[in-house]
Amino acid sequence: MPDNRHAPTRNLACVTVQAQGGGPSAAEAARTIAAAANAATLATLTADGDPWASLVAYGLVGGTPVLCVSNLAEHGRNLAGDPRASMSIVAASDDTDPLAGSRVTLAGTVTRPAVAESDAARQAYLDAVPGAHSYLDFSDFTLWLLQVQRVRWVGGYGRMESVTGKDYHAAAPDPVALGSARALAHLNADHADALVAMARAFGGYPDTDSAECASIDRYGLHLRVRTARGEARARVDFPSALDSPDQLRSATADLARAALRRR
Amino acid sequence: MPDNRHAPTRNLACVTVQAQGGGPSAAEAARTIAAAANAATLATLTADGDPWASLVAYGLVGGTPVLCVSNLAEHGRNLAGDPRASMSIVAASDDTDPLAGSRVTLAGTVTRPAVAESDAARQAYLDAVPGAHSYLDFSDFTLWLLQVQRVRWVGGYGRMESVTGKDYHAAAPDPVALGSARALAHLNADHADALVAMARAFGGYPDTDSAECASIDRYGLHLRVRTARGEARARVDFPSALDSPDQLRSATADLARAALRRR
């Protein structure tokens, strides 16, 4: 990130554009959404070529989803008949508007795991769905890998991007995602002043009246800010990317102290 | 329901089978799941006939889902190109195993609302997704009705049934669904003894050691019971079907009193 991101005064329009560009890439966001869940909706094709939506559980080997479906179930018969499939995974959200949250579609074709892949696929599914031990080895259940060829990430209204299968696989899930919900709740509950100071000093909104943290990732924070001019979305970055949820507390505290010093 | 359902002693095997048959029909369960949510995953067909899974919000006119999608979005282009579609709707659940919960697939084809249907469709979508007022009338958004021709309901492991479009439309959502989560939490938190008594007296498990309420519907309660023989699912019915969430408290209290009298 250029040094001037943290300059206290600057052209607001430019800052806003720059701030919106901050945060994880679409490929990283897609990997993070996929890594955080164990349920998705699968789209398959019936024998007539009709689209069929159905709930599935999944594990991951890298970014490759592992499914375990009954051959007797409609989606099991569909995959056996036509390997084309896609999966929609929705990030957990407490927003009442379902379209305000993040989600990703992973599209491609399914294959049966090769012998060398079979143990890892089996274990990935069990790690994600522990209850599967009771049926995973039944002869009427089949493991499938979704070979992801194309990805569509949507981060909420007006935030969306297509990602190639190659870029999706090259990216990594956010390593702080596991601790971010707790850190976010803590910031919003106990550190409203620090969030306002961050938005004013580093977020490009020196006239911020109130601010809340909308999300945290390894690169920094998205803030929802309110000013006399209206509401806006601001971005504040950590000085360097984090590698572990353990770093969240000190990184946000450092950012808060730096912002409060600028008041 | 036959009178002997509430007899205190009977053949356990028969009772279990009968108990599993209790509760709402698959068509009613499907209507209830659809009525409780405002988000689903839509499966559509790309120009190549590939299946495409994507998150949508929806409203309902009767049992008919109303979608409002951007013509610029992939699923919007897909629907314009091929009207075949299905929707997977997943009931809210706090079970860590996603496949333990209830869900439904509604499949059919989309149509544009006729002039006479248009106001109702628009209002149904706005009722479900209030934030849509800001984009519903944009020229690049289109309202679609999913004409449901076939339904697959899954109530968890081993509980599933297909439903015709006709039966789905003829059924009604459970009128007590809105209050059932609160009633369920109250029963499990404060009335463990009453649940054990219900399972022993009316659920077919006279040797119940502990019981918790798994779900409540207008016809009665599903219980998870533990006995020295293992765990089981029991069904206890109200004397007559309820018509409003307001009746839940007195109906469950009456059932508890009747069960406790039999001890």
Coordinates of C-alpha atoms in Angstrom, one line a residue:
Chain A
M1 CA 0.0 0.0 0.0
P2 CA 1.3 3.5 -0.8
D3 CA 2.4 5.5 2.3
N4 CA -0.1 8.3 1.5
R5 CA -3.0 6.0 2.5
H6 CA -2.5 7.1 6.0
A7 CA -2.1 10.8 5.3
P8 CA -4.7 12.7 7.4
T9 CA -5.8 15.2 4.6
R10 CA -6.4 14.3 1.0
N11 CA -8.9 14.6 -1.8
L12 CA -12.0 12.7 -0.6
A13 CA -13.1 11.5 -3.9
C14 CA -9.8 9.9 -4.7
V15 CA -9.6 8.4 -1.2
T16 CA -13.0 6.8 -1.5
V17 CA -12.1 5.1 -4.8
Q18 CA -8.8 3.9 -3.3
A19 CA -10.5 2.8 -0.1
Q20 CA -13.0 0.7 -2.1
G21 CA -10.2 -1.1 -3.8
G22 CA -8.6 -2.2 -0.5
G23 CA -9.1 -5.5 1.2
P24 CA -8.8 -9.1 -0.1
S25 CA -9.0 -9.8 -3.9
A26 CA -12.1 -11.5 -5.2
A27 CA -10.2 -14.7 -5.5
E28 CA -9.1 -14.5 -1.8
A29 CA -12.7 -13.6 -0.8
A30 CA -14.0 -16.6 -2.7
R31 CA -11.5 -18.9 -1.1
T32 CA -12.4 -17.4 2.3
I33 CA -16.2 -17.9 1.9
A34 CA -15.6 -21.5 0.7
A35 CA -13.3 -22.3 3.6
A36 CA -15.7 -20.9 6.3
A37 CA -18.7 -23.0 5.4
N38 CA -19.6 -26.7 5.1
A39 CA -23.0 -26.3 3.3
A40 CA -23.8 -25.1 -0.2
T41 CA -26.5 -25.4 -2.8
L42 CA -25.5 -27.5 -5.7
A43 CA -26.9 -26.9 -9.2
T44 CA -27.0 -30.1 -11.4
L45 CA -28.8 -31.2 -14.6
T46 CA -31.6 -33.7 -14.6
A47 CA -31.9 -36.2 -17.4
D48 CA -34.0 -33.7 -19.3
G49 CA -31.3 -31.0 -18.9
D50 CA -33.4 -29.1 -16.3
P51 CA -31.5 -27.2 -13.6
W52 CA -31.8 -28.8 -10.1
A53 CA -31.0 -26.9 -6.9
S54 CA -30.3 -29.0 -3.8
L55 CA -28.6 -28.6 -0.5
V56 CA -25.2 -30.4 -0.1
A57 CA -22.5 -30.6 2.6
Y58 CA -18.9 -30.3 1.4
G59 CA -15.3 -30.5 2.5
L60 CA -12.3 -28.9 0.8
V61 CA -9.0 -30.2 -0.6
G62 CA -7.3 -26.9 -1.2
G63 CA -10.0 -25.0 -3.0
T64 CA -11.6 -28.1 -4.5
P65 CA -15.0 -29.0 -3.0
V66 CA -15.5 -32.6 -2.0
L67 CA -19.1 -33.8 -2.1
C68 CA -20.5 -37.1 -0.8
V69 CA -23.9 -37.8 -2.2
S70 CA -26.3 -40.7 -2.3
N71 CA -26.6 -42.3 -5.8
L72 CA -30.3 -42.7 -5.0
A73 CA -30.8 -38.9 -4.4
E74 CA -31.8 -36.8 -7.3
H75 CA -28.6 -34.8 -7.3
G76 CA -26.6 -38.0 -7.1
R77 CA -28.3 -39.4 -10.2
N78 CA -27.8 -36.0 -11.9
L79 CA -24.1 -36.0 -11.3
A80 CA -23.7 -39.5 -12.6
G81 CA -25.6 -38.6 -15.7
D82 CA -23.9 -35.2 -16.5
P83 CA -20.8 -34.0 -14.6
R84 CA -21.5 -30.3 -15.1
A85 CA -22.3 -28.6 -11.7
S86 CA -22.0 -25.4 -9.8
M87 CA -22.2 -24.6 -6.1
S88 CA -23.4 -21.4 -4.4
I89 CA -21.9 -20.8 -1.0
V90 CA -23.3 -18.0 1.2
A91 CA -21.2 -16.3 3.9
A92 CA -22.8 -16.2 7.3
S93 CA -24.5 -12.8 7.9
D94 CA -26.9 -11.2 10.4
D95 CA -28.1 -8.6 7.8
T96 CA -31.9 -8.9 7.3
D97 CA -31.4 -8.2 3.6
P98 CA -30.0 -11.5 2.2
L99 CA -28.5 -9.7 -0.8
A100 CA -26.4 -7.4 1.3
G101 CA -24.0 -10.3 2.2
S102 CA -21.2 -12.1 0.4
R103 CA -21.5 -15.3 -1.6
V104 CA -19.7 -17.1 -4.3
T105 CA -20.6 -19.5 -7.2
L106 CA -18.0 -22.1 -8.0
A107 CA -18.7 -23.7 -11.4
G108 CA -17.1 -26.6 -13.3
T109 CA -17.5 -30.4 -13.6
V110 CA -17.3 -33.2 -11.1
T111 CA -14.9 -36.1 -11.2
R112 CA -14.5 -39.1 -9.0
P113 CA -11.3 -38.8 -6.9
A114 CA -8.3 -40.7 -8.4
V115 CA -6.9 -43.5 -6.1
A116 CA -4.2 -41.2 -4.9
E117 CA -6.7 -38.4 -4.1
S118 CA -9.2 -40.7 -2.4
D119 CA -8.0 -40.6 1.2
A120 CA -7.5 -36.9 1.2
A121 CA -11.0 -36.3 -0.3
R122 CA -12.6 -38.7 2.2
Q123 CA -10.8 -37.0 5.2
A124 CA -11.7 -33.5 3.9
Y125 CA -15.4 -34.5 3.8
L126 CA -15.2 -36.0 7.3
D127 CA -13.4 -33.0 8.7
A128 CA -16.2 -30.8 7.5
V129 CA -19.1 -33.1 8.2
P130 CA -18.1 -35.4 11.2
G131 CA -21.5 -37.1 11.2
A132 CA -20.7 -38.5 7.7
H133 CA -18.7 -41.3 9.3
S134 CA -22.0 -43.2 9.6
Y135 CA -22.7 -43.3 5.9
L136 CA -19.6 -42.2 4.0
D137 CA -18.5 -45.8 3.2
F138 CA -22.0 -47.1 2.2
S139 CA -21.9 -48.4 -1.3
D140 CA -24.7 -46.1 -2.4
F141 CA -22.7 -43.0 -1.6
T142 CA -20.2 -41.5 -4.0
L143 CA -17.4 -39.0 -3.4
W144 CA -17.2 -36.3 -6.1
L145 CA -14.6 -33.5 -6.6
L146 CA -15.9 -30.3 -8.1
Q147 CA -13.2 -29.2 -10.5
V148 CA -13.6 -25.4 -10.3
Q149 CA -13.2 -23.8 -13.7
R150 CA -14.9 -20.4 -13.1
V151 CA -15.9 -18.4 -10.1
R152 CA -18.3 -15.5 -9.5
W153 CA -17.9 -13.6 -6.3
V154 CA -20.5 -11.1 -5.0
G155 CA -19.6 -9.1 -2.0
G156 CA -23.0 -7.4 -1.6
Y157 CA -24.8 -4.7 -3.7
G158 CA -22.6 -3.5 -6.5
R159 CA -19.5 -5.4 -5.4
M160 CA -18.9 -8.4 -7.7
E161 CA -16.2 -9.9 -9.8
S162 CA -15.5 -12.9 -11.9
V163 CA -12.4 -15.0 -11.1
T164 CA -10.7 -17.7 -13.2
G165 CA -10.3 -21.2 -11.8
K166 CA -6.6 -20.7 -11.9
D167 CA -6.7 -17.5 -9.8
Y168 CA -9.2 -19.1 -7.4
H169 CA -6.8 -22.0 -6.8
A170 CA -3.7 -19.7 -6.6
A171 CA -5.4 -17.6 -3.8
A172 CA -5.5 -18.6 -0.1
P173 CA -8.4 -18.2 2.4
D174 CA -8.0 -15.3 4.8
P175 CA -6.0 -16.7 7.8
V176 CA -7.7 -14.3 10.3
A177 CA -11.2 -15.2 9.2
L178 CA -11.7 -17.6 12.2
G179 CA -11.2 -14.8 14.7
S180 CA -12.7 -11.9 12.8
A181 CA -16.3 -12.2 14.0
R182 CA -15.2 -12.0 17.6
A183 CA -12.9 -9.1 17.0
L184 CA -15.6 -7.3 15.1
A185 CA -18.1 -7.7 17.9
H186 CA -15.6 -6.5 20.4
L187 CA -14.7 -3.4 18.4
N188 CA -18.3 -2.5 17.9
A189 CA -19.3 -3.1 21.5
D190 CA -16.4 -1.4 23.3
H191 CA -14.4 0.8 20.9
A192 CA -16.8 3.1 19.1
D193 CA -14.5 6.1 19.7
A194 CA -11.5 4.2 18.2
L195 CA -13.6 3.4 15.0
V196 CA -14.6 7.0 14.6
A197 CA -10.9 8.0 15.0
M198 CA -9.8 5.4 12.4
A199 CA -12.4 6.6 9.9
R200 CA -11.4 10.2 10.4
A201 CA -7.6 9.7 10.4
F202 CA -7.2 6.8 7.9
G203 CA -10.5 6.1 6.2
G204 CA -10.9 9.2 4.2
Y205 CA -13.8 10.7 6.2
P206 CA -12.4 13.4 8.5
D207 CA -16.1 14.4 9.2
T208 CA -17.1 11.0 10.5
D209 CA -19.8 11.3 13.2
S210 CA -20.1 7.6 14.0
A211 CA -18.6 4.4 12.6
E212 CA -19.0 0.7 13.0
C213 CA -16.9 -2.1 11.7
A214 CA -18.6 -4.0 8.9
S215 CA -15.8 -6.6 8.4
I216 CA -12.3 -7.4 9.2
D217 CA -9.8 -9.3 7.1
R218 CA -6.0 -9.8 7.1
Y219 CA -5.4 -6.5 5.4
G220 CA -7.6 -4.3 7.5
L221 CA -11.2 -3.1 8.3
H222 CA -14.2 -2.1 6.3
L223 CA -16.1 0.6 8.2
R224 CA -19.7 1.9 7.8
V225 CA -19.4 5.6 8.5
R226 CA -22.0 8.2 9.1
T227 CA -21.3 11.9 8.3
A228 CA -23.4 15.0 7.9
R229 CA -23.2 14.2 4.2
G230 CA -24.7 10.8 4.6
E231 CA -23.5 7.2 5.0
A232 CA -20.4 5.7 3.3
R233 CA -18.2 2.7 3.3
A234 CA -14.6 3.3 4.4
R235 CA -11.5 1.2 4.3
V236 CA -8.7 1.3 6.8
D237 CA -5.6 -1.0 6.3
F238 CA -3.2 -2.5 8.7
P239 CA 0.4 -1.5 8.0
S240 CA 1.1 -5.1 6.9
A241 CA -1.1 -8.2 6.3
L242 CA -1.8 -10.4 9.3
D243 CA -1.1 -14.2 9.2
S244 CA -3.0 -15.4 12.2
P245 CA -6.2 -14.5 14.2
D246 CA -3.8 -14.1 17.3
Q247 CA -2.6 -10.9 15.7
L248 CA -6.0 -9.2 15.4
R249 CA -6.1 -7.8 18.9
S250 CA -2.7 -6.0 18.7
A251 CA -3.1 -4.9 15.1
T252 CA -6.5 -3.2 15.7
A253 CA -5.2 -1.8 19.0
D254 CA -2.2 -0.3 17.2
L255 CA -4.4 1.2 14.5
A256 CA -6.7 2.7 17.2
R257 CA -3.8 4.2 19.1
A258 CA -2.3 5.7 15.9
A259 CA -5.8 7.1 15.0
L260 CA -6.5 8.5 18.4
R261 CA -3.1 10.3 18.4
R262 CA -4.1 12.2 15.3
R263 CA -7.2 13.7 16.9
Chain B
M1 CA -55.8 -39.5 14.5
P2 CA -57.1 -42.8 16.1
D3 CA -57.9 -42.6 19.8
N4 CA -55.4 -45.2 20.7
R5 CA -52.5 -42.8 19.9
H6 CA -52.8 -41.5 23.4
A7 CA -53.1 -44.9 25.1
P8 CA -50.3 -45.3 27.6
T9 CA -49.4 -48.9 26.7
R10 CA -49.0 -50.4 23.2
N11 CA -46.7 -52.2 20.9
L12 CA -43.5 -50.1 20.6
A13 CA -42.7 -51.1 17.0
C14 CA -46.1 -50.1 15.8
V15 CA -46.1 -46.9 17.8
T16 CA -42.8 -45.8 16.3
V17 CA -44.0 -46.3 12.8
Q18 CA -47.2 -44.4 13.5
A19 CA -45.4 -41.6 15.3
Q20 CA -43.1 -41.0 12.3
G21 CA -46.1 -40.6 10.2
G22 CA -47.5 -37.8 12.3
G23 CA -47.1 -34.1 11.7
P24 CA -47.5 -32.0 8.6
S25 CA -47.6 -33.5 5.2
A26 CA -44.6 -33.0 2.9
A27 CA -46.7 -30.4 0.9
E28 CA -47.4 -28.5 4.1
A29 CA -43.8 -28.7 5.2
A30 CA -42.7 -27.4 1.8
R31 CA -45.1 -24.5 2.0
T32 CA -44.0 -23.8 5.6
I33 CA -40.3 -23.7 4.6
A34 CA -40.9 -21.5 1.7
A35 CA -43.1 -19.1 3.7
A36 CA -40.5 -18.8 6.5
A37 CA -37.5 -17.5 4.4
N38 CA -36.8 -14.8 1.9
A39 CA -33.5 -16.2 0.4
A40 CA -32.9 -19.2 -1.7
T41 CA -30.4 -20.6 -4.2
L42 CA -31.6 -20.5 -7.7
A43 CA -30.5 -23.0 -10.3
T44 CA -30.6 -21.7 -13.9
L45 CA -29.1 -22.7 -17.3
T46 CA -26.3 -20.8 -19.0
A47 CA -26.3 -20.3 -22.7
D48 CA -24.3 -23.5 -22.9
G49 CA -26.9 -25.4 -20.8
D50 CA -24.6 -25.5 -17.8
P51 CA -26.2 -25.4 -14.4
W52 CA -25.7 -22.2 -12.5
A53 CA -26.3 -21.8 -8.8
S54 CA -26.8 -18.3 -7.3
L55 CA -28.3 -16.6 -4.3
V56 CA -31.6 -14.9 -4.8
A57 CA -34.1 -13.1 -2.6
Y58 CA -37.8 -14.0 -3.1
G59 CA -41.3 -13.1 -2.1
L60 CA -44.4 -15.3 -2.4
V61 CA -47.8 -14.9 -4.0
G62 CA -49.5 -17.9 -2.4
G63 CA -46.9 -20.6 -2.9
T64 CA -45.5 -19.0 -6.1
P65 CA -42.0 -17.5 -5.6
V66 CA -41.5 -14.0 -7.0
L67 CA -37.9 -13.1 -8.0
C68 CA -36.5 -9.8 -9.0
V69 CA -33.2 -10.1 -10.8
S70 CA -30.9 -7.8 -12.7
N71 CA -30.9 -8.5 -16.4
L72 CA -27.1 -7.8 -16.2
A73 CA -26.5 -10.6 -13.6
E74 CA -25.7 -14.1 -14.8
H75 CA -28.9 -15.6 -13.5
G76 CA -30.9 -12.8 -15.1
R77 CA -29.4 -13.5 -18.5
N78 CA -30.0 -17.2 -17.9
L79 CA -33.7 -16.8 -17.1
A80 CA -34.2 -14.6 -20.1
G81 CA -32.5 -17.3 -22.3
D82 CA -34.2 -20.4 -20.8
P83 CA -37.2 -20.3 -18.4
R84 CA -36.3 -23.6 -16.6
A85 CA -35.3 -23.0 -13.0
S86 CA -35.4 -24.5 -9.6
M87 CA -34.9 -23.1 -6.1
S88 CA -33.5 -24.7 -3.0
I89 CA -34.8 -23.1 0.3
V90 CA -33.2 -24.2 3.5
A91 CA -35.0 -24.0 6.9
A92 CA -33.2 -22.1 9.6
S93 CA -31.4 -24.6 11.9
D94 CA -28.8 -24.5 14.7
D95 CA -27.7 -28.1 14.0
T96 CA -24.0 -28.3 13.2
D97 CA -24.7 -30.9 10.6
P98 CA -26.3 -29.1 7.7
L99 CA -27.9 -32.2 6.3
A100 CA -29.9 -32.8 9.6
G101 CA -32.2 -29.9 8.8
S102 CA -35.2 -29.4 6.5
R103 CA -35.1 -28.0 3.0
V104 CA -37.1 -28.0 -0.2
T105 CA -36.5 -27.8 -3.9
L106 CA -39.2 -26.1 -6.0
A107 CA -38.8 -26.7 -9.7
G108 CA -40.6 -25.4 -12.8
T109 CA -40.3 -22.6 -15.2
V110 CA -40.4 -18.8 -14.8
T111 CA -42.8 -16.5 -16.4
R112 CA -43.2 -12.7 -16.4
P113 CA -46.2 -11.6 -14.3
A114 CA -49.3 -10.9 -16.4
V115 CA -50.6 -7.3 -16.0
A116 CA -53.2 -8.5 -13.5
E117 CA -50.6 -10.2 -11.4
S118 CA -48.0 -7.5 -11.5
D119 CA -49.0 -5.4 -8.5
A120 CA -49.3 -8.5 -6.3
A121 CA -45.9 -9.8 -7.4
R122 CA -44.2 -6.5 -6.9
Q123 CA -45.8 -6.1 -3.4
A124 CA -44.9 -9.7 -2.4
Y125 CA -41.2 -9.1 -3.3
L126 CA -41.2 -5.8 -1.4
D127 CA -42.8 -7.4 1.7
A128 CA -40.1 -10.0 1.7
V129 CA -37.2 -7.7 0.8
P130 CA -38.0 -4.1 1.9
G131 CA -34.7 -2.8 0.7
A132 CA -35.7 -3.6 -2.9
H133 CA -37.7 -0.4 -3.1
S134 CA -34.5 1.3 -4.2
Y135 CA -34.0 -0.9 -7.3
L136 CA -37.3 -2.8 -8.0
D137 CA -38.4 -0.3 -10.6
F138 CA -35.1 0.1 -12.4
S139 CA -35.4 -0.8 -16.0
D140 CA -32.6 -3.4 -15.8
F141 CA -34.5 -5.5 -13.1
T142 CA -37.1 -8.0 -14.1
L143 CA -39.8 -9.6 -11.9
W144 CA -40.2 -13.4 -12.5
L145 CA -42.7 -15.9 -11.1
L146 CA -41.5 -19.4 -10.6
Q147 CA -44.4 -21.6 -11.7
V148 CA -43.8 -24.6 -9.4
Q149 CA -44.4 -27.9 -11.2
R150 CA -42.6 -30.3 -8.9
V151 CA -41.3 -30.3 -5.3
R152 CA -38.9 -32.3 -3.4
W153 CA -39.0 -32.0 0.4
V154 CA -36.2 -33.3 2.6
G155 CA -36.8 -33.2 6.4
G156 CA -33.4 -34.5 7.4
Y157 CA -31.7 -37.9 7.2
G158 CA -34.1 -40.4 5.7
R159 CA -37.1 -38.2 5.7
M160 CA -38.0 -37.1 2.2
E161 CA -40.9 -37.1 -0.2
S162 CA -41.8 -35.8 -3.6
V163 CA -44.8 -33.5 -4.0
T164 CA -46.7 -32.5 -7.1
G165 CA -47.1 -28.9 -8.0
K166 CA -50.8 -29.3 -7.5
D167 CA -50.5 -30.7 -4.0
Y168 CA -47.9 -28.0 -3.1
H169 CA -50.3 -25.2 -4.2
A170 CA -53.3 -26.9 -2.4
A171 CA -51.4 -27.0 0.9
A172 CA -51.0 -24.1 3.4
P173 CA -48.0 -23.0 5.4
D174 CA -48.1 -23.9 9.1
P175 CA -49.9 -21.1 10.9
V176 CA -48.0 -21.6 14.1
A177 CA -44.5 -21.6 12.5
L178 CA -44.0 -17.9 13.5
G179 CA -44.2 -18.8 17.2
S180 CA -42.7 -22.2 17.2
A181 CA -39.1 -21.4 17.8
R182 CA -39.9 -19.4 20.9
A183 CA -42.2 -22.1 22.2
L184 CA -39.6 -24.8 21.5
A185 CA -36.9 -22.8 23.4
H186 CA -39.2 -22.3 26.3
L187 CA -40.2 -26.0 26.5
N188 CA -36.5 -27.2 26.4
A189 CA -35.3 -24.6 28.9
D190 CA -38.0 -24.8 31.5
H191 CA -40.1 -27.9 31.0
A192 CA -37.9 -31.0 30.7
D193 CA -40.1 -33.0 33.0
A194 CA -43.2 -32.3 31.0
L195 CA -41.4 -33.4 27.8
V196 CA -40.3 -36.7 29.5
A197 CA -43.9 -37.2 30.6
M198 CA -45.3 -36.5 27.1
A199 CA -42.8 -39.0 25.6
R200 CA -43.7 -41.6 28.1
A201 CA -47.5 -41.1 28.1
F202 CA -48.2 -40.2 24.5
G203 CA -45.0 -40.7 22.4
G204 CA -44.7 -44.4 22.6
Y205 CA -41.6 -44.5 24.8
P206 CA -42.7 -45.4 28.3
D207 CA -39.1 -45.9 29.3
T208 CA -38.0 -42.4 28.3
D209 CA -35.1 -41.1 30.5
S210 CA -34.8 -37.6 28.9
A211 CA -36.5 -35.8 26.1
E212 CA -36.2 -32.6 24.2
C213 CA -38.5 -30.9 21.7
A214 CA -37.0 -31.0 18.2
S215 CA -39.9 -29.2 16.4
I216 CA -43.4 -27.9 16.9
D217 CA -46.1 -27.6 14.3
R218 CA -49.8 -27.0 14.3
Y219 CA -50.4 -30.8 14.8
G220 CA -48.1 -31.4 17.7
L221 CA -44.4 -32.0 18.7
H222 CA -41.5 -34.0 17.5
L223 CA -39.4 -35.1 20.4
R224 CA -35.9 -36.5 20.6
V225 CA -36.0 -39.1 23.4
R226 CA -33.3 -41.1 25.2
T227 CA -34.0 -44.4 26.7
A228 CA -31.8 -47.2 28.0
R229 CA -32.3 -48.8 24.6
G230 CA -30.9 -45.8 22.7
E231 CA -32.1 -42.5 21.1
A232 CA -35.3 -42.2 19.1
R233 CA -37.7 -39.7 17.6
A234 CA -41.2 -39.6 19.0
R235 CA -44.3 -37.8 18.0
V236 CA -46.9 -36.3 20.3
D237 CA -50.0 -34.8 18.7
F238 CA -52.3 -32.0 20.0
P239 CA -56.0 -33.2 20.3
S240 CA -56.8 -30.9 17.4
A241 CA -54.8 -28.8 14.9
L242 CA -53.9 -25.2 16.0
D243 CA -54.7 -22.2 13.8
S244 CA -52.5 -19.5 15.4
P245 CA -49.3 -19.1 17.4
D246 CA -51.3 -17.7 20.2
Q247 CA -52.7 -21.2 20.9
L248 CA -49.2 -22.8 21.4
R249 CA -48.9 -22.0 25.0
S250 CA -52.2 -23.4 26.2
A251 CA -52.0 -26.4 23.8
T252 CA -48.6 -27.4 25.1
A253 CA -49.5 -26.7 28.7
D254 CA -52.7 -28.9 28.3
L255 CA -50.6 -31.7 26.8
A256 CA -48.1 -31.4 29.6
R257 CA -50.8 -31.5 32.3
A258 CA -52.5 -34.6 30.7
A259 CA -49.1 -36.4 30.5
L260 CA -48.1 -35.5 34.1
R261 CA -51.5 -36.8 35.3
R262 CA -50.6 -40.2 33.8
R263 CA -47.4 -40.7 35.8

